[in-house]
Amino acid sequence: MINVGIVGSTGRVGTLLIDDLKKDEEAKLAAVHVFDKLEKDVPEDVVITNDMKTLLESVDVVIDFSAPSATEELLTQVIESDIKKPLVIATTGFSKHQQNLLIEASKLVPILYSTNMSLGVAVLNKLVSLASKTLKDFDIEIVEQHHRYKVDSPSGTALTLAESAAKARDLELDKVRVSGRDGEIGARTKDEIGVMSLRGGDIVGRHTVGLYNDGEFIELHHTATARNTFSKGAIRVAKWLVGKEPNLYSINDALGL
Ligand SMILES: NC(=O)C1=CN([C@@H]2O[C@H](COP(=O)(O)OP(=O)(O)OC[C@H]3O[C@@H](n4cnc5c(N)ncnc54)[C@H](OP(=O)(O)O)[C@@H]3O)[C@@H](O)[C@H]2O)C=CC1
Ligand SMILES: O=C(O)C1=N[C@H](C(=O)O)C[C@H](O)C1
């Protein structure tokens, strides 16, 4: 049995992770990090703590769906203490500093970082690379739609998809990304990659990558219809990660894509 710890255990995905782990035959909930208070029932032997070090000590692997500041605390603990455990990081919206911490920590422990834990988006990323490379004259525009409570924009997934598109065309995303258009901004430039966000209602997550040319266009859509797609995906990759060497792994590594 793999003992799993959760960071973000009171959140929308964290609570689903608790439910999914109750039913899993190979992994079980061993510890939860709580920022404030855990309302949900967990088995009696589960460690409930607000201390990242205690969390790490109690588990074989940590799954993190929280907030950038919480992930930063987790990564700092891994870097500074002698407790080295594998981490599955799913939180989005990191600063450059937080991205660097992730890289530093992955030299010490195995880390799988993915902005989207669904199999469908992993395949979508592959399709986007292929289409961006092959259809080199097509304009690329990405639209992401999420529920009204999402705090970061654009979504981590949209940024990952945009990275795949930019990389396939040997472009630097930071130089070509446009995430808003308003007023007399002039005609679209050839290389720009639009990444736009819509927020509303209870949309779990929808990403559309469009490639547009004169006379034809392609739109690739992925829609997550249930949030436990992400919690189940994270448990699947956590099982894969245990026992791996320190490195920064992608979801493609775990899924063999
Ligand atoms: N990679 C993927 O597949 C997916 C990634 N995500 C990402 O996961 C993250 C969480 O999403 P979601 O569950 O919807 O968000 P929620 O806002 O519902 O949950 C956030 C969780 O993080 C906790 N938290 C916030 N700040 C801190 C802190 N400083 N220290 C400790 N804990 C903290 C919250 O605790 P409290 O309740 O006490 O505030 C809560 O448990 C987001 O970044 C989201 O983009 C989401 C879905 C899929
Ligand atoms: O906050 C969410 O809900 C989601 N966040 C992730 C992201 O930012 O890409 C993944 C998913 O789309 C849901």
Short mmCIF file of C-alpha atoms in Angstrom, two decimals, residues 52 64 66-78 94-95 97-98 101:
data_model
loop_
_atom_site.label_atom_id
_atom_site.label_comp_id
_atom_site.label_asym_id
_atom_site.label_seq_id
_atom_site.Cartn_x
_atom_site.Cartn_y
_atom_site.Cartn_z
CA MET A 52 4.74 20.42 5.91
CA ASP A 64 -0.47 18.90 -4.13
CA SER A 66 -3.36 23.94 -3.46
CA ALA A 67 -2.09 27.48 -4.08
CA PRO A 68 1.34 28.76 -5.19
CA SER A 69 2.27 29.95 -1.68
CA ALA A 70 1.44 26.52 -0.19
CA THR A 71 3.44 24.70 -2.88
CA GLU A 72 6.32 27.08 -2.21
CA GLU A 73 6.24 26.09 1.47
CA LEU A 74 6.26 22.40 0.51
CA LEU A 75 9.16 22.79 -1.93
CA THR A 76 11.16 24.87 0.55
CA GLN A 77 10.71 22.16 3.16
CA VAL A 78 11.96 19.50 0.73
CA PHE A 94 3.52 29.87 -10.15
CA SER A 95 5.85 32.88 -10.23
CA HIS A 97 10.79 32.12 -8.32
CA GLN A 98 8.37 29.29 -7.56
CA LEU A 101 12.15 26.20 -6.58
#
